[in-house]
PDB file of C-alpha atoms in Angstrom:
ATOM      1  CA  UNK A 300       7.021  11.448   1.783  1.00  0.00           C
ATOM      2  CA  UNK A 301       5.714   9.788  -1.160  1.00  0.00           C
ATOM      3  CA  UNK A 302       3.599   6.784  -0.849  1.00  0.00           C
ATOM      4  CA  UNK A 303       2.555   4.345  -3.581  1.00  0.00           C
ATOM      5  CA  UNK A 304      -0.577   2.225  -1.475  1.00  0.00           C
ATOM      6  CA  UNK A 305      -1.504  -1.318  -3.574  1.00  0.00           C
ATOM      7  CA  UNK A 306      -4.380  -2.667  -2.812  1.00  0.00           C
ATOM      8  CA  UNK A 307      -3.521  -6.300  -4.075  1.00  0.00           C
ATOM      9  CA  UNK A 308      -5.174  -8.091  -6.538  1.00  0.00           C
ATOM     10  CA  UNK A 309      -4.810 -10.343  -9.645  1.00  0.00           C
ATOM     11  CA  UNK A 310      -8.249  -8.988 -11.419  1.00  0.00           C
ATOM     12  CA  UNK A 311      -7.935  -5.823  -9.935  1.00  0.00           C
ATOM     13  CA  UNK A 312      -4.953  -3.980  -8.312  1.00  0.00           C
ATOM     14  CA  UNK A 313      -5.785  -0.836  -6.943  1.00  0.00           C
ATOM     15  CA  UNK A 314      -2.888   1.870  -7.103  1.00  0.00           C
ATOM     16  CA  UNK A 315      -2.538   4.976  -5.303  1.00  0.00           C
ATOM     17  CA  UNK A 316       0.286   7.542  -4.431  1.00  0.00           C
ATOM     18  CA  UNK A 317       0.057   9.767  -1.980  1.00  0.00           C
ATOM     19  CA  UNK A 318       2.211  12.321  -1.314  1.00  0.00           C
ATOM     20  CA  UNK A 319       2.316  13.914   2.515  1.00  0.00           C
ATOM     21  CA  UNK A 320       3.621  14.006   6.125  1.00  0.00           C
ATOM     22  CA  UNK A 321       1.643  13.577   9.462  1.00  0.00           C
ATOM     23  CA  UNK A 322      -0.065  17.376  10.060  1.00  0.00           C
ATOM     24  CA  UNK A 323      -0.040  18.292   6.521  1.00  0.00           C
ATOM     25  CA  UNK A 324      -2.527  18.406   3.818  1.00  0.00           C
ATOM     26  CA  UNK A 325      -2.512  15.358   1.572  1.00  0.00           C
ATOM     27  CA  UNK A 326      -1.541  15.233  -1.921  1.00  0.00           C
ATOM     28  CA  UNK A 327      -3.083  12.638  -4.349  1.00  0.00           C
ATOM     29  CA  UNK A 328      -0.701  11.964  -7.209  1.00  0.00           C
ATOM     30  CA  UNK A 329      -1.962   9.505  -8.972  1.00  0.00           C
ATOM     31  CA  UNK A 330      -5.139   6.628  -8.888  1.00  0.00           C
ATOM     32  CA  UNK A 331      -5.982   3.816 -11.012  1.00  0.00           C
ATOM     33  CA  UNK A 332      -6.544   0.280 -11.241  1.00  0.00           C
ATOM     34  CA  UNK A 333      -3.967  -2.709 -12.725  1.00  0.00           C
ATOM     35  CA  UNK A 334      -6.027  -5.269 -14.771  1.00  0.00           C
ATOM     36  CA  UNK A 335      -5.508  -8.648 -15.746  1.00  0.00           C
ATOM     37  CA  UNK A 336      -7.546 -10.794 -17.996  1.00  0.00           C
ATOM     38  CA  UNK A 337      -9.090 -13.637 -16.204  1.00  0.00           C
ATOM     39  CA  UNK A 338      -8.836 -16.197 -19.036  1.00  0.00           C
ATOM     40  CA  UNK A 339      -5.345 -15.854 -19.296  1.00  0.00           C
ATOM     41  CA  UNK A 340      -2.237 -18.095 -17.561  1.00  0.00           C
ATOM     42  CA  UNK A 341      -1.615 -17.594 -14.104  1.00  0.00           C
ATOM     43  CA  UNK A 342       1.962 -16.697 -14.824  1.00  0.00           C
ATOM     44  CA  UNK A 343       1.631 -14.420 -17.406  1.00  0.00           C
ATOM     45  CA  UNK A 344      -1.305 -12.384 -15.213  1.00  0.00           C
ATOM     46  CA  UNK A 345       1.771 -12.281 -12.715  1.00  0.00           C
ATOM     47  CA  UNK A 346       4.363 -11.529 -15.478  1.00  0.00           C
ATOM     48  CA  UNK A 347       1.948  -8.262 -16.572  1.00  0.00           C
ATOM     49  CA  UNK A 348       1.001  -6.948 -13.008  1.00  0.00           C
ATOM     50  CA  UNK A 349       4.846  -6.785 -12.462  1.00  0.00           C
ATOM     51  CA  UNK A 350       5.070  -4.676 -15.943  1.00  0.00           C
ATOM     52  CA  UNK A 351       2.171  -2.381 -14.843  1.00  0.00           C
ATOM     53  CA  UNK A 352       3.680  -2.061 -10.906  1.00  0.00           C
ATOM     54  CA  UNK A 353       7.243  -1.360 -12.250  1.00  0.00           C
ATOM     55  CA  UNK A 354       6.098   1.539 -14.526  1.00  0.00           C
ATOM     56  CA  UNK A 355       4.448   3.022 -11.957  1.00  0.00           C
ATOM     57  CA  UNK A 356       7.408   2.951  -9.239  1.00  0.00           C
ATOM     58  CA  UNK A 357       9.740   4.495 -12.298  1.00  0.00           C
ATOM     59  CA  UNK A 358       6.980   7.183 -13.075  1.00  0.00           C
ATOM     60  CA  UNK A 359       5.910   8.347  -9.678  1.00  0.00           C
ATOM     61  CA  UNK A 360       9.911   7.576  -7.912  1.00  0.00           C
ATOM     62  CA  UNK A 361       7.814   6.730  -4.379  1.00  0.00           C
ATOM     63  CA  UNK A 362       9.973   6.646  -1.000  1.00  0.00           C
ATOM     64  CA  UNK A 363       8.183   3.466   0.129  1.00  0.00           C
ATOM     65  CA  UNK A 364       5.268   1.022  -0.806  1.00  0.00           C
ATOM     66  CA  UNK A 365       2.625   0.175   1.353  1.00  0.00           C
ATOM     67  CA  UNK A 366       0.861  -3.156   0.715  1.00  0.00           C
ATOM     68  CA  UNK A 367      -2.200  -3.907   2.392  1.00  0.00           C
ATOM     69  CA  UNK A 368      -1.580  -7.656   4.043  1.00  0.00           C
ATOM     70  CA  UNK A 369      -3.435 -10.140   2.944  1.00  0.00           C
ATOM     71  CA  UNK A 370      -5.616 -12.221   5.354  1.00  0.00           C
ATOM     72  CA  UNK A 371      -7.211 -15.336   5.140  1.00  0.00           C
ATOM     73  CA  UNK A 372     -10.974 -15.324   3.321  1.00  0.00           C
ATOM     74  CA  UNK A 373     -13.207 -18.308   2.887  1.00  0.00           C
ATOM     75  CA  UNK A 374     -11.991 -18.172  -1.113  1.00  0.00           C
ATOM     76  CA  UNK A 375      -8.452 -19.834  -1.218  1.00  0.00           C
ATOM     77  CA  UNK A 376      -8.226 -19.229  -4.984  1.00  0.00           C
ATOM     78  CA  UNK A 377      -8.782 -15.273  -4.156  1.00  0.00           C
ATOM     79  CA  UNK A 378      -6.740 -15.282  -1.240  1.00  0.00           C
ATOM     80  CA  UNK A 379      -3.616 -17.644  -3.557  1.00  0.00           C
ATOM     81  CA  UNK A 380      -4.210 -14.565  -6.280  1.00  0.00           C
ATOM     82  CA  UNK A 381      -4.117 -11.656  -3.627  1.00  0.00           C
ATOM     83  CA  UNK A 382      -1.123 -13.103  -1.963  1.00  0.00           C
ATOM     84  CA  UNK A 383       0.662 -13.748  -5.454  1.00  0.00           C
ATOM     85  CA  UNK A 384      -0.041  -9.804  -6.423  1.00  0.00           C
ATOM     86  CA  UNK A 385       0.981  -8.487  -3.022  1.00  0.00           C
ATOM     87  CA  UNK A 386       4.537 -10.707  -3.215  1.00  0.00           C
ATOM     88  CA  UNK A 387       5.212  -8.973  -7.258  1.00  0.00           C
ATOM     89  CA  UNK A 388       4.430  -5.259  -5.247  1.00  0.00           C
ATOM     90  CA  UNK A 389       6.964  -5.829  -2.732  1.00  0.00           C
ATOM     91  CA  UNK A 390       9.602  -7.635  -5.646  1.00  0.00           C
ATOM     92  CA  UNK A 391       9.352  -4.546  -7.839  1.00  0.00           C
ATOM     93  CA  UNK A 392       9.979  -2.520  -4.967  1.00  0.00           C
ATOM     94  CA  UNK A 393      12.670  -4.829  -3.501  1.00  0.00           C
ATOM     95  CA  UNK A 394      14.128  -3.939  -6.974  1.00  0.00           C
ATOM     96  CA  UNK A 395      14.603  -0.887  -6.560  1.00  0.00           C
ATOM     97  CA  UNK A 396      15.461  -0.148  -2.961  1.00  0.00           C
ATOM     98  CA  UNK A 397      12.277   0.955  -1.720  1.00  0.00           C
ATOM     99  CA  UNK A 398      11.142   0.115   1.822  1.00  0.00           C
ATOM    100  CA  UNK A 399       8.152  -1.957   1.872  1.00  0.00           C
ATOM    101  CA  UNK A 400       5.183  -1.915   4.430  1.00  0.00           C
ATOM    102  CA  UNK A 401       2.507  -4.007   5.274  1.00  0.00           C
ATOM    103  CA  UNK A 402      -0.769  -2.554   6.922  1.00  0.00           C
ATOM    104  CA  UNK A 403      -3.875  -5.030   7.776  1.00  0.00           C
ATOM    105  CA  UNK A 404      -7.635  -3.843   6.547  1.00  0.00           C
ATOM    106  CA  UNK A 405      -8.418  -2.954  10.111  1.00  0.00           C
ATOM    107  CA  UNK A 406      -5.439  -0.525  10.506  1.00  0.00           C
ATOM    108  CA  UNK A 407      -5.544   0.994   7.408  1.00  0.00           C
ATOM    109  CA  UNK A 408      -9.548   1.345   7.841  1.00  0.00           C
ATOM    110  CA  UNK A 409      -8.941   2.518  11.585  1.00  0.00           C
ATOM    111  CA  UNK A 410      -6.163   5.128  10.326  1.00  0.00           C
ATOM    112  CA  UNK A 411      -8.980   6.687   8.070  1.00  0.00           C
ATOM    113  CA  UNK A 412     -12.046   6.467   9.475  1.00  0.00           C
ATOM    114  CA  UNK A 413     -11.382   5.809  13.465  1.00  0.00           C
ATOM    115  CA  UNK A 414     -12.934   2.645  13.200  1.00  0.00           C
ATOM    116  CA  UNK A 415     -11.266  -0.531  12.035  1.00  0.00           C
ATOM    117  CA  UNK A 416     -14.894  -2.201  11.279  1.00  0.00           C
ATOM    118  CA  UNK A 417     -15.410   0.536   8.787  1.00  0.00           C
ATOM    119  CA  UNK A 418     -17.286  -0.118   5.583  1.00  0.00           C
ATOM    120  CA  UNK A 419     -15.640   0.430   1.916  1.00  0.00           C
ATOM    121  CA  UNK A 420     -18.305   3.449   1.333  1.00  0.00           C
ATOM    122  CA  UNK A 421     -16.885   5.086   4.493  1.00  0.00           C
ATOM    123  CA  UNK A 422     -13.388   4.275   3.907  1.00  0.00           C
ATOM    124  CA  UNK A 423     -14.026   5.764   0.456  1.00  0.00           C
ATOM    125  CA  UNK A 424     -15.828   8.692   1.756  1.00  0.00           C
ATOM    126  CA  UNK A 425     -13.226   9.638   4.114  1.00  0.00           C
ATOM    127  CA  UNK A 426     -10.301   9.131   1.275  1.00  0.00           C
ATOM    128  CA  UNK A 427     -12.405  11.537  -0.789  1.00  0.00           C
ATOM    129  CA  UNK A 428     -12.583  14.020   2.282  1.00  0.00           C
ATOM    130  CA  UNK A 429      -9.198  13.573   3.311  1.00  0.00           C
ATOM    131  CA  UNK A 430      -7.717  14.409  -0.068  1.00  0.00           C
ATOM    132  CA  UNK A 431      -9.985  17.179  -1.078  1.00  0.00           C
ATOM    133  CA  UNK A 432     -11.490  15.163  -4.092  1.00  0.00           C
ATOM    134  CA  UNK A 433     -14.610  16.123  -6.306  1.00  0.00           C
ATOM    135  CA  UNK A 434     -15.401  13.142  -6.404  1.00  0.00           C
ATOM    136  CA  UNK A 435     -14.971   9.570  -5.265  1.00  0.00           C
ATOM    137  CA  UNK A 436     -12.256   7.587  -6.717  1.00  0.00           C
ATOM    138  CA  UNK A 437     -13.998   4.596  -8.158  1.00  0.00           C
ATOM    139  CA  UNK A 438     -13.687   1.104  -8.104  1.00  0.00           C
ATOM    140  CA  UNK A 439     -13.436   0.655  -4.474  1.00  0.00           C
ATOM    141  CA  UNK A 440      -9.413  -1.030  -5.118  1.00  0.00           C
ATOM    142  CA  UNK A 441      -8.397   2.643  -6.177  1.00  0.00           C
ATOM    143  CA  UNK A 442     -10.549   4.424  -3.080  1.00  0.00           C
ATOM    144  CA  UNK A 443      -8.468   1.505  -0.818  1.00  0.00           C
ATOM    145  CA  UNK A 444      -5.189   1.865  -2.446  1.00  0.00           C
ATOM    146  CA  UNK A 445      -5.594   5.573  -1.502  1.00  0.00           C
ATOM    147  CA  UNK A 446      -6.359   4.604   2.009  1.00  0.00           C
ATOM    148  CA  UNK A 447      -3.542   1.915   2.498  1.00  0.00           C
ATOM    149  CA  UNK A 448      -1.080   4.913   1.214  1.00  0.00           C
ATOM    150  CA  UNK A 449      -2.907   7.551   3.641  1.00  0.00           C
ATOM    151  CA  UNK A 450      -2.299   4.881   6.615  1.00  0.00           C
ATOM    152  CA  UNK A 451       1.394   4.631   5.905  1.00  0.00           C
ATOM    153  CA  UNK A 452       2.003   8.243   5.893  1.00  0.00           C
ATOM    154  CA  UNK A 453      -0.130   8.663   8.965  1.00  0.00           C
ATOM    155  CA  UNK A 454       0.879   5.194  11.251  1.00  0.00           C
ATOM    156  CA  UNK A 455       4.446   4.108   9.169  1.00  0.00           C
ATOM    157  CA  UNK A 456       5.952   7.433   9.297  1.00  0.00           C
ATOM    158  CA  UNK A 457       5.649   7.692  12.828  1.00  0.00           C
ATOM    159  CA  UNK A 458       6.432   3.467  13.197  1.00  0.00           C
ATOM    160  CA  UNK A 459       9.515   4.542  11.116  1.00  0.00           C
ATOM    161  CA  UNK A 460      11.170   7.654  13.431  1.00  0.00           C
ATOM    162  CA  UNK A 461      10.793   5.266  16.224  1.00  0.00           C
ATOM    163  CA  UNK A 462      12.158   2.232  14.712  1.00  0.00           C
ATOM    164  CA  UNK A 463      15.202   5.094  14.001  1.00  0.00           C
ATOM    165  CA  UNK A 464      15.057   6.175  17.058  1.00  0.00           C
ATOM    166  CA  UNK A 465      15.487   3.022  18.817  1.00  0.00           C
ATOM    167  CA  UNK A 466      18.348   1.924  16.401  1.00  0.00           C
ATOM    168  CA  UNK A 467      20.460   5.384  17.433  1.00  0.00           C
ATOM    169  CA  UNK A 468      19.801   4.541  21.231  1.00  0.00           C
ATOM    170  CA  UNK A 469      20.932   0.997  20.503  1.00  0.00           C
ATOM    171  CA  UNK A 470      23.984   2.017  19.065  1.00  0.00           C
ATOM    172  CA  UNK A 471      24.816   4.959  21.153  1.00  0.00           C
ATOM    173  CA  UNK A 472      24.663   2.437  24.311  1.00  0.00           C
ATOM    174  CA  UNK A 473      27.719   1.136  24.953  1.00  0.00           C
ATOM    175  CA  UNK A 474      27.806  -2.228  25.440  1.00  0.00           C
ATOM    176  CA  UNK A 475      29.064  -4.841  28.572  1.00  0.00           C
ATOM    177  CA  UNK A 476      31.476  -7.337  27.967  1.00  0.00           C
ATOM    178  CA  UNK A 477      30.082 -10.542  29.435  1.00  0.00           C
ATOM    179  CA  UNK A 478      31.841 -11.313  32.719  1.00  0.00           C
TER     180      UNK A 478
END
């Protein structure tokens, strides 16, 4: 499975693609960072992200996207920004057919480290580990994007054979006519 992780963000969106199954080495693809000027309109910072995020699903062709969700901070300008990046991730993917996650900081920190209080340097440490990296993907949005996709591979792919599996019980179940 191939996973492109955003870590969502107007300033900075960190993107990462991953590609693996659960009990298999991981494969980093790809890393970097989307940037938007700060000075510039809101909508045209939205209008660019969506440029940079639509390149990089026809470039890398990933089976799904996992977004981290965005939670409410103390900032609501930050959290307004983050929530307006995260909604053009799942509209270019929407675009194109492919299944869209969400994973909160917590899960996608407790998929990676073991602990969902984890701190970025150990979430970054364990992304570097984890993939087999010389070194640390830096900023910490690229080391997090990388962790986001790592979750989904490890907690969605097995969410997504039981979600299947469920469905084929459902329908194989005949059903009662109500009396």
């Amino acid at each position: 499975m191939r996973v492109l992780g955003i870590d969502p963000g107007l300033t900075r969106c960190g993107v990462g693609v991953v590609d693996g199954t659960v009990g298999r080495p991981l494969t980093m693809v790809h890393v970097g960072v989307y940037r938007t000027p700060a000075d510039l309109d809101i909508a045209r910072r939205l209008h660019r992200l969506e440029q940079m995020v639509e390149a990089g699903v026809l470039e890398h062709r990933p089976d799904v996207v996992a977004v981290e969700r965005v939670f409410s901070q103390n900032n609501v300008r930050t959290v307004m920004g983050t929530a307006q990046a995260s909604g053009v991730a799942m509209l270019v993917a929407a675009r194109h057919g492919i299944p869209v996650h969400l994973h909160t900081p917590s899960e996608v920190k407790a998929s990676v480290t073991g602990s969902g209080r984890a701190d970025k340097a150990q979430v970054t440490q364990m992304v570097t580990r984890l993939l087999r990296l010389t070194e640390a993907p830096k900023p910490a949005d690229a080391a997090d994007a990388l962790a986001i996709a790592i979750c989904h591979i490890w907690r969605g792919g097995a969410q997504n054979r039981l979600e299947l599996a469920v469905a084929a019980a459902a329908r194989a179940t005949p059903t009662r006519s109500p009396r």
